[in-house]
Structures are given as structure tokens and as C-alpha cells.
Amino acid sequence: MTTLIKNGRVITATDDYIGDVFIDGEKIVGVGKTLPQTADRTIDASNKLVIPGAIDPHVHMELPFGGTVSSDDFKTGTIAAAFGGTTSIIDFAIQYKGKTFKETLDDWDSRAGPKCAIDYSYHLAVTEYEPRHKKEFAEVVERGITTFKIFLAYPGVFMIDDTTMFRVMQSAGEAGGMTLVHAENGIAIQQMIDNLVAEGKMEPKYHAQSRPPTMQADGVARALRVGEVANAPVFIVHVSCESAMNEIVRSRDEGNASFGETCTQYLFLNETYYDKPNFEGAKYVFTPPLVPKENIEPLWKGLKLGYLQEVSTDHCPFNFKGQKELGRGDFRKIPNGGPGVEDRLSLVYDGAMKRGFSLNKWVDLCSTASAKMFGMFPKKGTIAPGSDADIVIFDHNKERTISAKTHHMNCDYSLFEGMQIKGLPETVLSRGKVIIEDGQYKGTPGEGKFIRRGECAQL
Ligand code: URP
Ligand code: ZN
Ligand code: ZN
């Protein structure tokens, strides 16, 4: 099966031209201003942008958390991702106590493999790393997983100690991989939570008060210092505030391999959302929490200047009814997380264009940088001969309103309800097959393939 995408404005992280893309089977085989080939199928992309499929490197599908499970499974979550122009996700396979790395990854494979509508991988979230795990670590890398995650938060659940932090960073660095860190001072935060509860402060807004930006900056600084002595690259996930970002800037200035992302919610929303009546503030209970609005423009600036390398969603949805409601009267019981995988490409387009970013930078933030940093470039993240034909035809002139009534995520609310934005992923191809067209999903769940990843680039 061959496909010719004609007359689109082809944008990669470096290119920008009106031209054609020729696809044979799952791969792009030709790009150029006017290609002479004829194909089994021709798609007219005139007046549209033709971009590499977006990559969301931070999602949690069907994650058990806080006595419940995130409401998108690998099927619904990846179909929603596809509607939003995302053709690859990286989830987090979390090692539960006593489980080996292999058991952990086999468990995630058994759930993701039969359901994913787009290509997928996982970061391995390590919670135990004894010397006996070292051999297994190498086997994980051989399996095509080169990124590892550690939590400095959630004591008693996922939080690791400094020995484990050092060991993971060192092994990942030696393997050409990368360690991702959820960086907060989990211990001090626990004390702040206990203090608030002792004062009877149980509303959703106290989730945010218990986790101030300073405690995130503290976690970031510590993780980056340990990475420095382990001589290993460190990537800070879900940076929500300027002070935490500034720790990355400081570390990079000192010559360290320090990197980070922010998420769409931190680029658009702020802490006043916790004041919504009728417990609706619970919709915005995720970690780190929303912060004062003064942080938003510095984060955008950080993206523009390369202090932060990409934008993810940390998609981890819980329905308001029946799930967020578990925490009525006690913010500690509100499952942490929110929906977002479907909205990212359009939201970043809208926000980036309003701030004078180039189209190339938008593509880099939503696709190419993640492909490079997480070891899957140029298979993913660009439009070039030999790359997978993961392509989005994006109608950048289309105006629309985000709403839970029209989104495809399995979640009864939207973080961005009512927001008017420009830009719609109109047609989406995953490895050469059209999976989104005319507002319909045309694929088959389970067609997504596991992405074997390699060495991580340091941007
Ligand atoms: O609140 C969040 N972010 N839930 C998902 C787990 C995590 O910390 O990334
Ligand atoms: Zn986290
Ligand atoms: Zn997360």
C-alpha cells in the first residue's frame, strides 16, 4: 500500500517547505517539493501543516493509584491520543515491591500489547535496586528500554532512598540511558500534610498548600546534584514552577547533563482553580499541583530558550464522579492525576503561536525532542526517508472549543473545559495507516507496536 500526501506545508524540527510525502507500507520513502510518483491513495494536504506524529513521553494508562485505577486504559487512552495527533506514548512501568524488572515489564506488556492503538514504550520506574538487580538492569536495556524513573515523592508508596537514586542514575548513565525524576522533597511534604490535617484543613486546595514550589525546587536541586556526582544525565519530569526550572538552568550552566519537561496544565492553569466550588477543585489535584499564575510565562520562556526540552501531559485521568469524589472531606484520598493526552498538540500550538515560537520549535517540543532524548530518533519524530510514517495533517486554521462533551478520553471532565483554541489534527497516520480521518477512529486497538529504544541524546 502506497500513500502520497500532496501539497502540504511540511514542518519538522528543522524543515519548512510546501511539498509531498511518499509512503510505502509503514515507512516514509520520499519527500520533496513535487514528487512524480502516483500512489494507491493520495491525500490532499493543501493549506494544512504536515508534521511528524506527536510523542507524549509521560502518560499513565490504567495506573493503580490511591485505591483506584486511572480511567483510561491502553485502548481508550491511545485512541484519544490518536485523535489529538499523538502517535507514540511512553507510559511508566512501575516496579511494585518484591517484583523483578522483568516481571514488571511483562505485566505492562500484557496489558498494553493487546490494546494500544498507537506505538508505545515505557520508562521503568524502579523502586528497589540492590546489587543483585544489576544484571537485570542490563537485560532491560537489551529489551529496548533505556529510560528509568525514580520518585522522590509519595513516601511509603513509590519513594526511593538516596542509595537507590545513585545506583539507578549510575547504571542508566553507563548504559547510555537517562534517569527521569519526580523531584519533590517527599519527607518534608509529608510533614506539611500531617500539619494541615491536624488543623482540620481537608479541602482540595490544601493538596497544593502541602506541596509548595520551594519543595519541588529542593527535590530538583538534590536530584541534579546526585546526577552530577554519579556522572549521569538526569531528566526532571513535570516541572511546574520557575524556581524548579531555575535549578535545571543552574545545573546546565555548570555543565551538567540536566534536562526537563513541563506539562500542558502548568502552561495554562493556575492555583486559583482549587477555589472552585462544590469540590470541583479536586479535578486539579495532581502532583505537582498548580502554582501561582506568575510561573506561566517563565515556563513558556524556558521552553523557547531550551531550558526545558519538551512538553508532556502526565495524563493520569480519574473521573470526578466516583474517583475524585473518594477524597471528599480528605484531600489525601483524592487520586492524583488529570486527563490531557488528547489536547496537548493543539494546546501547545495555540500557546506557542501566541508567543511567537516557530513552527519548527512547536514540532520539536511535541515530537522531535522526545524522540531524540528517549532513544527513538529518527525512527520517530521526523518526516524523512526511512522514518516510520507517523504523520499528522494539522488544520492550523480550525477554531474549536475544548470540552469533555466532545473529547475521547475516558474522563467525565476536561482540565481545559471551554478553552477556545486554534488547530485540529485532522488526519493521523500511524506507520502508514490512516487511523484518524473525518473525525472517526479508523484503526484497530492492538495495532500499536512496542518501540525498542536505544541511546538517549543529550539536548
Ligand atoms: O498526579 C500525578 N502526577 N499523578 C501521576 C503520578 C505522577 O506523579 O506522575
Ligand atoms: Zn510524578
Ligand atoms: Zn506522571
Coordinates of C-alpha atoms in Angstrom, one line a residue, residues 56 58 238-240 261-270 286 290 296 299-300 303 310-315 338-351 355 362 365-366 402 409 415-416 419 421:
D56 CA 3.8 12.1 24.6
H58 CA 4.7 10.9 30.1
H238 CA 6.5 17.7 35.3
V239 CA 8.3 20.9 36.2
S240 CA 5.5 23.2 37.2
E261 CA 9.9 19.0 30.7
T262 CA 6.7 20.8 31.7
C263 CA 3.1 19.7 31.1
T264 CA 0.2 21.4 29.4
Q265 CA -1.7 22.0 32.6
Y266 CA 1.2 24.1 34.0
L267 CA 1.3 26.2 30.9
F268 CA -2.4 27.2 31.0
L269 CA -3.8 26.8 34.5
N270 CA -3.0 28.2 37.9
F286 CA -2.3 16.2 40.6
L290 CA -0.9 24.1 40.1
I296 CA 3.3 30.5 33.5
L299 CA 7.8 28.3 31.8
W300 CA 6.9 29.3 28.2
L303 CA 10.7 26.2 26.5
E310 CA 9.7 19.2 25.7
V311 CA 6.0 19.3 26.8
S312 CA 4.2 16.2 28.0
T313 CA 0.8 15.7 29.7
D314 CA 1.4 13.4 32.7
H315 CA -2.0 12.1 31.5
G338 CA -5.7 14.6 35.4
P339 CA -6.7 14.0 31.8
G340 CA -4.7 15.6 28.9
V341 CA -3.2 13.2 26.3
E342 CA -5.7 14.4 23.7
D343 CA -5.3 18.1 23.9
R344 CA -1.5 18.6 24.0
L345 CA -0.6 19.1 20.4
S346 CA -3.3 21.7 19.8
L347 CA -2.8 23.5 23.1
V348 CA 0.9 23.8 22.6
Y349 CA 0.3 25.0 19.0
D350 CA -2.1 27.7 20.2
G351 CA 0.1 28.8 23.1
R355 CA 4.1 33.7 21.9
W362 CA 6.4 23.5 18.2
L365 CA 8.6 20.4 21.7
C366 CA 5.8 17.9 20.8
I402 CA -12.2 22.1 24.2
M409 CA -10.6 10.4 26.8
L415 CA -9.0 20.3 32.6
F416 CA -9.4 22.9 29.8
M419 CA -11.0 27.0 26.3
I421 CA -8.1 27.3 20.7

